[in-house]
Coordinates of C-alpha atoms and ligand atoms in Angstrom, one line a residue:
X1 CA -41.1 153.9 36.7
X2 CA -39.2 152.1 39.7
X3 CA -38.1 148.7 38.9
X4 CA -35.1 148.6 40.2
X5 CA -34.6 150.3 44.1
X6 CA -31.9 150.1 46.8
X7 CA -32.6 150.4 50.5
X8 CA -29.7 151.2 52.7
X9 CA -29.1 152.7 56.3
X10 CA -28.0 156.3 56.9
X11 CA -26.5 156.3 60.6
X12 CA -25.3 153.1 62.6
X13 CA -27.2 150.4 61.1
X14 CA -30.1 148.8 62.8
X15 CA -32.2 151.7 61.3
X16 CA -35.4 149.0 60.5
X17 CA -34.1 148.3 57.3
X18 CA -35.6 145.0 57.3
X19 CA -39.2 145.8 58.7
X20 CA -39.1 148.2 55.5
X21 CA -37.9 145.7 52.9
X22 CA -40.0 143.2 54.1
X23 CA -42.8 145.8 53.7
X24 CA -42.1 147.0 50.2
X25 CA -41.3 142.8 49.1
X26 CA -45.5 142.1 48.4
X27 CA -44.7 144.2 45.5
X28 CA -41.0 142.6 44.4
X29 CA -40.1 140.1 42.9
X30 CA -36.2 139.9 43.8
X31 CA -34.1 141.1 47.2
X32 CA -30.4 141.4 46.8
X33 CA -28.1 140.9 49.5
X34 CA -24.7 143.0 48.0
X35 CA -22.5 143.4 51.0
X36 CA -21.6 142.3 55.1
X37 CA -22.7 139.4 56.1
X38 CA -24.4 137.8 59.2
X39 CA -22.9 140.5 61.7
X40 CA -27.0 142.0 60.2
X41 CA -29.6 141.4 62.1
X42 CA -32.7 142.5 60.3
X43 CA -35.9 142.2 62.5
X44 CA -39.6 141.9 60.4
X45 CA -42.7 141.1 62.5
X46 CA -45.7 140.0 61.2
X47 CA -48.5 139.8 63.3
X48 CA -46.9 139.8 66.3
X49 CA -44.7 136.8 65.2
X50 CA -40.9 138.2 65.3
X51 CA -37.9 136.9 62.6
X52 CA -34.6 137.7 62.9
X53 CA -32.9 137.5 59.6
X54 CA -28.8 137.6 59.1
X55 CA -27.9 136.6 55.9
X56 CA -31.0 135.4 54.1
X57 CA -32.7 138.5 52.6
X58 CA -35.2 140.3 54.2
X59 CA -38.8 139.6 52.1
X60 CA -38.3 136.1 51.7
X61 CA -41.5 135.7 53.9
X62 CA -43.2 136.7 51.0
X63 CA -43.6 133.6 48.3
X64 CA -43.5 135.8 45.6
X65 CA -39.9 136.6 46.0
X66 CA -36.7 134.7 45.4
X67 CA -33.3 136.3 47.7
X68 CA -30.0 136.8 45.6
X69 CA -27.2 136.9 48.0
X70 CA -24.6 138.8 45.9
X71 CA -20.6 138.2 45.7
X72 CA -20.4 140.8 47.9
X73 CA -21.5 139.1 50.7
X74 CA -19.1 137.1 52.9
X75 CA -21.2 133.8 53.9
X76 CA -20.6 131.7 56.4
X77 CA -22.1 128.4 55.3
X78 CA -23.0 126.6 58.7
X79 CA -24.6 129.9 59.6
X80 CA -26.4 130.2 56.2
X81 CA -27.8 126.2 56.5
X82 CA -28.9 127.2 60.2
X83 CA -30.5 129.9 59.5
X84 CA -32.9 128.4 56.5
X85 CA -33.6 125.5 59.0
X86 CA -34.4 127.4 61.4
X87 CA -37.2 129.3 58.7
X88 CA -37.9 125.6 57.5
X89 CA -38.9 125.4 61.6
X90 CA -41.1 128.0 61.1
X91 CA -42.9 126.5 58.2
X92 CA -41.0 129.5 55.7
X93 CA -39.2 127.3 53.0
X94 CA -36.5 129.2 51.6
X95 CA -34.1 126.7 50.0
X96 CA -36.1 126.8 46.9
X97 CA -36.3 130.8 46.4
X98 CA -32.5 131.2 47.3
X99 CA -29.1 131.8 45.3
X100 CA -26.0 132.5 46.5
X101 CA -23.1 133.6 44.0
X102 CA -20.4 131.3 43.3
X103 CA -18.4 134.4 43.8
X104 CA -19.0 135.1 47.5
X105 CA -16.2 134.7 49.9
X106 CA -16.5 131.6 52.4
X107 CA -16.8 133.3 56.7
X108 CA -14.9 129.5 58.1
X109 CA -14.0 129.0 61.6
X110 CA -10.7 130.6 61.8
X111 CA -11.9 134.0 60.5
X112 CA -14.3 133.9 63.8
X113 CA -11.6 132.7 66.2
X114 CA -9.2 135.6 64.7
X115 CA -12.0 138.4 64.8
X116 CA -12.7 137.3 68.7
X117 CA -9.3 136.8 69.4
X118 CA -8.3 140.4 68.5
X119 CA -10.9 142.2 70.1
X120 CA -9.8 140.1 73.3
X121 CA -6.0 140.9 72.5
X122 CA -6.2 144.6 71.5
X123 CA -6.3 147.4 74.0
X124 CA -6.1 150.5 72.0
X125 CA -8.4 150.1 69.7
X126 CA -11.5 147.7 70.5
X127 CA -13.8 147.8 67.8
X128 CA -16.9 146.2 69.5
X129 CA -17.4 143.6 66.5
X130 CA -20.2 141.3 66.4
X131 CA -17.1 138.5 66.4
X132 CA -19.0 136.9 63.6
X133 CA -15.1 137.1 61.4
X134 CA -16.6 139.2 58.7
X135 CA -13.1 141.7 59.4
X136 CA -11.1 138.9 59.0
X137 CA -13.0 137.1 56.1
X138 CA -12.8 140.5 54.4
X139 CA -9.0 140.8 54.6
X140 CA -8.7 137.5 53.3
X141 CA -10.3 138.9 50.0
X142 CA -8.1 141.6 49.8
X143 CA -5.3 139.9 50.0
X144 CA -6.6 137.5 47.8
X145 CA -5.9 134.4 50.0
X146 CA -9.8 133.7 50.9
X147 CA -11.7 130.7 49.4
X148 CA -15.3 131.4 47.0
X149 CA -18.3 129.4 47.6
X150 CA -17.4 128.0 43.8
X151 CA -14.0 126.9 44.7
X152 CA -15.7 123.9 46.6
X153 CA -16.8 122.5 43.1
X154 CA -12.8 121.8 42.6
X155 CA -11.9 119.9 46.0
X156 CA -8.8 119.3 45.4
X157 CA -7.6 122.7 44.6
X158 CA -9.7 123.9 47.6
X159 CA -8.3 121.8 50.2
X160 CA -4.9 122.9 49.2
X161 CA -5.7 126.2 49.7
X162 CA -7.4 125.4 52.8
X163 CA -4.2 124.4 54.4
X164 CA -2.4 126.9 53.8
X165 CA -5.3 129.5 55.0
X166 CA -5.4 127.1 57.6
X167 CA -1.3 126.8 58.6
X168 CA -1.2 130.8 58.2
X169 CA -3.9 131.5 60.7
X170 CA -2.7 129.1 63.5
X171 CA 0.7 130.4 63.3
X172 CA -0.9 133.7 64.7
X173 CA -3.5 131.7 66.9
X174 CA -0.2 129.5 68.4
X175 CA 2.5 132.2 68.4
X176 CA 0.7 135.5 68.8
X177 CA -2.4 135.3 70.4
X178 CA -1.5 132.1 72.6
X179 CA -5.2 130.2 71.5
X180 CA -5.4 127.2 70.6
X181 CA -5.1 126.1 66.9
X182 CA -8.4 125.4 64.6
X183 CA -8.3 122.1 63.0
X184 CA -8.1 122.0 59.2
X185 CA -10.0 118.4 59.2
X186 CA -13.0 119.2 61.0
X187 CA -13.7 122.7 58.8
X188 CA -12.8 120.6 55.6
X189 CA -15.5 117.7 56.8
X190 CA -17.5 120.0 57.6
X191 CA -17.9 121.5 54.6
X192 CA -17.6 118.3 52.6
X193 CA -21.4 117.7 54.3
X194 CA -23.0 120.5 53.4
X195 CA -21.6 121.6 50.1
X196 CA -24.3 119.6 47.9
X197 CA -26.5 122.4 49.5
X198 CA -24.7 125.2 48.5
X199 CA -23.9 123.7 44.9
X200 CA -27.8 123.9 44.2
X201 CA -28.7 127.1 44.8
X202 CA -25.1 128.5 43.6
X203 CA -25.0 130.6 40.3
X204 CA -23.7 133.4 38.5
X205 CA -25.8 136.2 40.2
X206 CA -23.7 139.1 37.9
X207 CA -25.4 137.1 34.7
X208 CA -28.6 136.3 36.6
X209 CA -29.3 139.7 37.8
X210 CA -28.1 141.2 34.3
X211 CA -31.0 139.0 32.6
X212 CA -33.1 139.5 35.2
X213 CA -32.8 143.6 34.4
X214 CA -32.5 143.2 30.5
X215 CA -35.1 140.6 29.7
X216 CA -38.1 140.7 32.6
X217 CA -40.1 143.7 33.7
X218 CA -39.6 142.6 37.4
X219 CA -39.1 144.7 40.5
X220 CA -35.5 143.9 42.6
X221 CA -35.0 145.6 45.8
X222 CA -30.8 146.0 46.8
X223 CA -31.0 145.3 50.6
X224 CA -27.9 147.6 52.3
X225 CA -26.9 146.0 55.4
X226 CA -25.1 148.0 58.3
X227 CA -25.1 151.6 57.9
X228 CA -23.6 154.7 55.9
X229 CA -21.2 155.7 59.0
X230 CA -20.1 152.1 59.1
X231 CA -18.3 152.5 55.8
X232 CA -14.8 150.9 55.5
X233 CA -14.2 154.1 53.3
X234 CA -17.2 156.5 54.3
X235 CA -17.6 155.5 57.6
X236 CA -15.5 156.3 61.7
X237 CA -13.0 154.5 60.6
X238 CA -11.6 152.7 62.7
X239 CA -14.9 152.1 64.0
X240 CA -16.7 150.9 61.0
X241 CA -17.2 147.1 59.1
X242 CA -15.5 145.7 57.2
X243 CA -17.8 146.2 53.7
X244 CA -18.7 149.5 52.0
X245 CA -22.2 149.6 53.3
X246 CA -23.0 152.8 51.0
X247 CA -24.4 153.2 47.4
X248 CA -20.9 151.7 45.5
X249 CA -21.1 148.3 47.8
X250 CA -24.6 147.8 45.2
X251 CA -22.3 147.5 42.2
X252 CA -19.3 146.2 43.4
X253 CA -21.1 143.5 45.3
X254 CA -23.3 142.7 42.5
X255 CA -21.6 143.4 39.6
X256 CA -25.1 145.7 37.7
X257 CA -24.0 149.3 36.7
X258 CA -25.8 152.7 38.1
X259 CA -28.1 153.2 35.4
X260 CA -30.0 150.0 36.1
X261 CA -31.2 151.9 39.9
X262 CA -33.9 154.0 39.9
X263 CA -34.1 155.2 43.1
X264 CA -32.5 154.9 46.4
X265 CA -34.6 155.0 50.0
X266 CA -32.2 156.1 52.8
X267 CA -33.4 154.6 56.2
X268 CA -33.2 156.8 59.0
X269 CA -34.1 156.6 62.9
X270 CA -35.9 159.5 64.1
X271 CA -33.4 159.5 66.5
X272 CA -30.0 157.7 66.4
X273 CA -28.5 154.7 67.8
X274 CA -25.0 152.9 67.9
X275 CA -24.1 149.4 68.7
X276 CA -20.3 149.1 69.3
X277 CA -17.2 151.7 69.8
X278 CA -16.4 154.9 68.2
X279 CA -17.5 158.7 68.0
X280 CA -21.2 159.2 68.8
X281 CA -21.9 163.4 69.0
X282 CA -25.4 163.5 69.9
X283 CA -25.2 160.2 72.7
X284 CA -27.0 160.7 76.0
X285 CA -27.3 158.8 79.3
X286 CA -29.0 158.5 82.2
X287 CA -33.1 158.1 82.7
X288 CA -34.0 160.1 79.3
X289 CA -32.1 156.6 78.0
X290 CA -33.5 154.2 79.4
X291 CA -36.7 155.5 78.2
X292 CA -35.1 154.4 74.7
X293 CA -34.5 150.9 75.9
X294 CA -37.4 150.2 77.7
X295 CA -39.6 151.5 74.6
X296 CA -37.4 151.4 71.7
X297 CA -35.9 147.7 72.5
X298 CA -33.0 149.0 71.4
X299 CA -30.8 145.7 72.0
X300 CA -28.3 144.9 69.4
X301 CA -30.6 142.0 66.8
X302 CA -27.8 140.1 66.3
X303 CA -25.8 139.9 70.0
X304 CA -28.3 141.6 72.1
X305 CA -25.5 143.9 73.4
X306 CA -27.0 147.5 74.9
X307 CA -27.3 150.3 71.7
X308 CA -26.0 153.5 72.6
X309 CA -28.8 156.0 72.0
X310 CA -28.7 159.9 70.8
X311 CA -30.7 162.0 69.1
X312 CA -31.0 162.3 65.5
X313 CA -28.0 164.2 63.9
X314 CA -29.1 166.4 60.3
X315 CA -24.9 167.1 60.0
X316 CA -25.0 163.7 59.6
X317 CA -27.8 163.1 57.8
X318 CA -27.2 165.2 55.0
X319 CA -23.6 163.6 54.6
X320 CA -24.7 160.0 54.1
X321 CA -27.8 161.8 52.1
X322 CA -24.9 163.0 49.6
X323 CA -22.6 159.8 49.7
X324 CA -25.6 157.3 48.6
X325 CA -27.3 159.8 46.4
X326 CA -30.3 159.6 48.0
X327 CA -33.6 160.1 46.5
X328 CA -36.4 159.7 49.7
X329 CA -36.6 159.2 53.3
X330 CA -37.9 156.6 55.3
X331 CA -38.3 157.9 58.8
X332 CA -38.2 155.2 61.2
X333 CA -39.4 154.2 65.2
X334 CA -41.3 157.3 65.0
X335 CA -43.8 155.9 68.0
X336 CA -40.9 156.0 70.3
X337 CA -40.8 159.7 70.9
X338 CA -44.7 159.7 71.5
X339 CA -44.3 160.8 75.2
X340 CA -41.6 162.8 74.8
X341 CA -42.4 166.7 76.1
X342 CA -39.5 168.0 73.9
X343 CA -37.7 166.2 71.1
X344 CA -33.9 167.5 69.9
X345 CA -32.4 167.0 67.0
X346 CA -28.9 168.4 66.4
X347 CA -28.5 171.2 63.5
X348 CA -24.1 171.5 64.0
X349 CA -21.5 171.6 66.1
X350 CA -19.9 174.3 67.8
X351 CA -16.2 174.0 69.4
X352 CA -14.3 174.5 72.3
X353 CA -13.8 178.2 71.1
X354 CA -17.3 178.7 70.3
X355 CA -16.9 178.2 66.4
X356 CA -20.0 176.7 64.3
X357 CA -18.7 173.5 62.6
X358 CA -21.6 172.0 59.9
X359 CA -18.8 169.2 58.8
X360 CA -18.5 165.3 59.0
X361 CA -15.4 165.6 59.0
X362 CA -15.5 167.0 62.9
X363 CA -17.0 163.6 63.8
X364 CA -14.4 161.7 61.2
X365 CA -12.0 162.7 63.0
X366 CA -13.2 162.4 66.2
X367 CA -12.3 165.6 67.7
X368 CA -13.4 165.3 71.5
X369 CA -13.9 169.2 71.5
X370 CA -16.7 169.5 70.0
X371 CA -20.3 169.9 71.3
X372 CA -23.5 169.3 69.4
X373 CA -26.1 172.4 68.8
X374 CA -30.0 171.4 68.8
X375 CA -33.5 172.3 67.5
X376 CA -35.6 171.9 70.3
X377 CA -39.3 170.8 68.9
X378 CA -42.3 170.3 70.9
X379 CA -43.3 166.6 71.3
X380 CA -46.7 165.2 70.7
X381 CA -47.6 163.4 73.6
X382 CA -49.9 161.0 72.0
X383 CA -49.5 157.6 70.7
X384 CA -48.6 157.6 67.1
X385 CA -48.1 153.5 67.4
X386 CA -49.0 151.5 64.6
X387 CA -50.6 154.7 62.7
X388 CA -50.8 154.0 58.8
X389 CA -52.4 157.1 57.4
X390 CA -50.3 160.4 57.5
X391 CA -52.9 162.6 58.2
X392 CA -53.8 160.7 61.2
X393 CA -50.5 162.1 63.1
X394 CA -50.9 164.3 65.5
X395 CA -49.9 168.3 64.1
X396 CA -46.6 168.2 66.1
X397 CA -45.5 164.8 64.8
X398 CA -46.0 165.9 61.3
X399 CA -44.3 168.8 61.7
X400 CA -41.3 166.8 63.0
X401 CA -41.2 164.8 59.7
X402 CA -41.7 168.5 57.5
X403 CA -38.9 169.8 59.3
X404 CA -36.5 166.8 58.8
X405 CA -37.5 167.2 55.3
X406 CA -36.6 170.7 55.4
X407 CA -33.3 170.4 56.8
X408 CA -32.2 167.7 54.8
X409 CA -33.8 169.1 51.5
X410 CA -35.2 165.7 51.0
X411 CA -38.6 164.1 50.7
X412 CA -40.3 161.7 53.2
X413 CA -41.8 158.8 51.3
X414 CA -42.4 156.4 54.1
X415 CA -42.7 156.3 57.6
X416 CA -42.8 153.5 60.1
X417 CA -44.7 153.6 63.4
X418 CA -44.2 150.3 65.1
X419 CA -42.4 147.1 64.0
X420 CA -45.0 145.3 62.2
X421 CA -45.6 145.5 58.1
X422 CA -49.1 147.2 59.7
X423 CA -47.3 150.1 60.9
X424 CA -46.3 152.2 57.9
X425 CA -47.8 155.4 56.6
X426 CA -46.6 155.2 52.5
X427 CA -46.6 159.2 51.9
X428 CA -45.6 158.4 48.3
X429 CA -45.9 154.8 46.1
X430 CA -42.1 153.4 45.5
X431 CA -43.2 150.6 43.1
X432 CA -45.2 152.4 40.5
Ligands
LIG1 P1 -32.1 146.7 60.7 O1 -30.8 146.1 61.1 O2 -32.0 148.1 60.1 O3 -33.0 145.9 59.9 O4 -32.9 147.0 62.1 P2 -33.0 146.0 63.4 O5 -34.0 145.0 63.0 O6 -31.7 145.5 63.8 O7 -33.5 147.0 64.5 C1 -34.7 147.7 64.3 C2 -35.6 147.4 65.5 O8 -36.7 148.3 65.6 C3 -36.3 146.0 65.4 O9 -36.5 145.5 66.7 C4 -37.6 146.3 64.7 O10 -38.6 145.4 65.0 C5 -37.9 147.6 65.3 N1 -38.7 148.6 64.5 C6 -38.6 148.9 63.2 N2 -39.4 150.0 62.9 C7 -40.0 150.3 64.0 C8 -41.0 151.3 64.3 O11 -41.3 152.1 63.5 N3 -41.4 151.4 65.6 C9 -41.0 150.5 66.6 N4 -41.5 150.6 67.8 N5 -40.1 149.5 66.3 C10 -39.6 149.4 65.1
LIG2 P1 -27.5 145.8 60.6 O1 -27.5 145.3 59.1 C1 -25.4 147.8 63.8 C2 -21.1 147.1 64.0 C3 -20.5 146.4 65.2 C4 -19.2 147.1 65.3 C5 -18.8 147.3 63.9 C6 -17.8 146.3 63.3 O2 -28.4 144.9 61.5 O3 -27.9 147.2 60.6 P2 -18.2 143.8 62.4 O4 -18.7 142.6 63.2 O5 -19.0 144.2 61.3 O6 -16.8 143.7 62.1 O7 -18.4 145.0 63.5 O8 -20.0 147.3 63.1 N1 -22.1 146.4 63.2 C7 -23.4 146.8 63.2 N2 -24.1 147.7 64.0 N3 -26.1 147.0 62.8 C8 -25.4 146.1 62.1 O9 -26.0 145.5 61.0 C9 -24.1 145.9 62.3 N4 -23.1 145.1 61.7 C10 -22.0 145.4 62.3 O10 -21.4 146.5 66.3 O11 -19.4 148.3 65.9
LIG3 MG1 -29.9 145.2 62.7

């Protein structure tokens, strides 16, 4: 029986990773945040009503479930407290089914000025960041200068350290990057108004989660944010995030051990999409792309920048398939190759000399030589949109899905036709 799932992205992020958590929450009781932190925009629409969801976890619009935001997660308070007023707005109260850990690293101003400062600043390598500060508040952990939600409880301890986070940044800000300086008054006052919030629905989520496994028979979905290839360790690095968005973030930013998973959906656009710099094999241009944007909407959820679009890549696929041991597919944005006479999808590389390369590494590395080699399937030409019954599909479409199955050696256990909750064929129950 599943209990206990994870859902995480297998390309670029921005997969639909929240319309499918959302989906699978009316049988949940818990949704784990475990790593990134508001640089994720996860979009659920319900009845034509759109939510765009950052830090709070995705499935909160059902009562039922309560969101754990993990100690993985970096959390940038103001954002947090906007973002559940902006639900309250909306007539979704969240403050009473929400816990943060007390472990969680604090996002404050200066990592935001330092993350938007450097992508200004740098010219060999611009990342393309969402300038949110996750980078920064991430290095901060590391080198074990960044302040926990918890420290607030001591505020005397915590403004000490705040200076001296505080006096470290705005040397750089002053002296390197010619900005002006943040002020350690206002982020301290700041969060002197708002921390009553955080203390209440602070806790030990590591203990929480552990009783929550040992002594209920409830259901917890692990919410992945980003995307396998955006892996600090996994991922194009340097063109990656700062977190490990695959299968170890779950434990490292929750603190439960593997044998408390059952089963782990990998999320995966039918075709592919990146937001921000770095190698992108199968990317295309021109009309055939804008066909993408004008259908897909394929603008960036959290700073409406442009997505670069290319077709689906199974080299790819069956890496991040590997890296999060994956046990099913959920094939995404399906309706958006409806019109499409012929659909690719790449099968390997070949090089400048003509050899066959079937390696991630290639792409790791980002060898400029290479060229991508594709299966060229028949489209469908129909509308698949909002379809909820597999065997409604048209032939070709399903034998797109078979043959991503195929190549991948993986099952397809859900597959999502247009951005609503409506719009999913279930080919096999998760939640027994
Ligand atoms: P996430 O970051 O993985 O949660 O994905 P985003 O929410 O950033 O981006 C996915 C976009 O595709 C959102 O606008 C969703 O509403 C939309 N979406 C998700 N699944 C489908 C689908 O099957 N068809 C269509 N047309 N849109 C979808
Ligand atoms: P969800 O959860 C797509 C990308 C940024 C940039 C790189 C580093 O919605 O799938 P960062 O601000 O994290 O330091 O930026 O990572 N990026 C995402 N791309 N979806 C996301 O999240 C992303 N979060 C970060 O565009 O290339
Ligand atoms: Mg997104």
């Amino acid at each position: 029986m599943n209990n206990n799932i994870v859902v995480l992205g297998l390309q670029w992020g921005d997969e639909g990773k929240g319309k499918i958590i959302d989906f699978l929450s009316k049988k949940a009781n818990y949704i784990v945040r475990y790593q990134g932190g508001n640089n994720a925009g996860h979009t659920l629409v319900i009845d034509k009503k759109k939510i765009i969801l950052h830090l709070i976890p995705s499935g909160v619009l059902h009562p039922n479930v309560i969101g754990i935001i993990g100690n993985g997660v970096v959390i940038s308070p103001s954002d947090l407290i906007k973002e559940i007023n902006l639900l309250k707005k909306q007539n979704i109260n969240v403050i009473d089914r929400l816990i943060i850990s007390e472990s969680s690293h604090l996002v404050l101003k200066y990592h935001i000025k330092m993350d938007q400062s450097r992508e200004k600043f740098k010219n060999n390598t611009i990342i393309g960041t969402t300038g949110r500060g996750i980078g920064p508040a991430y290095e901060d952990k590391v080198a074990r200068r960044g302040l926990r939600v918890g420290d607030l409880k001591n505020i005397d301890f915590f403004s000490k350290r705040l200076k001296e986070v505080v006096n470290y940044y705005n040397y750089q800000f002053i002296n390197y990057y010619k900005v002006p300086p943040v002020s350690y008054k206002d982020i301290l006052k700041e969060l002197l108004k708002i921390k009553n919030i955080l203390f209440n629905i602070m806790r030990n989520t590591r203990e929480l989660l552990y009783k929550i496994i040992i002594n209920n028979n409830k259901k917890i979905i692990f919410e992945g944010a980003q995307g396998t290839f955006l892996d600090i360790d996994h991922g194009t690095f340097p063109y990656v995030t700062s977190s490990n968005t695959t299968i170890g973030g779950v434990f490292t930013g929750t603190g439960i051990g593997p044998k408390y998973l059952n089963y782990t959906l990998g999320v995966v656009k039918v075709y592919a999409t990146r937001v921000g710099n770095g190698p992108f094999i199968t990317e295309f241009f021109g009309n055939l792309s804008e066909l993408f944007y004008s259908k897909g909407l394929e603008f960036g959820s959290t700073t409406g920048r442009r997505r670069r679009i290319g077709w689906l890549d199974i080299v790819l696929l069956r890496e991040s398939i590997f890296m999060n041991s994956i046990t099913a597919l959920c094939l995404t944005k399906l309706d958006i190759l409806d019109n499409l006479s012929e659909i690719k999808i790449c099968i390997g590389y070949k090089n400048n000399t003509g050899k066959l390369i079937n390696n991630f590494s290639y792409v790791e590395n980002f060898s400029n030589d290479i060229t991508p080699i594709y299966k060229i399937v028949k489209g469908w030409n129909v509308s698949t949109f909002g379809i909820s019954n597999f065997n409604k599909l048209p032939k070709e479409a399903k034998d797109f899905v078979y043959l991503i199955a195929e190549l991948t050696s993986t099952p397809v256990d859900i597959i999502s036709t247009g951005p609503d909750r409506k719009h999913t064929i279930v080919c096999r129950e998760i939640f027994t």
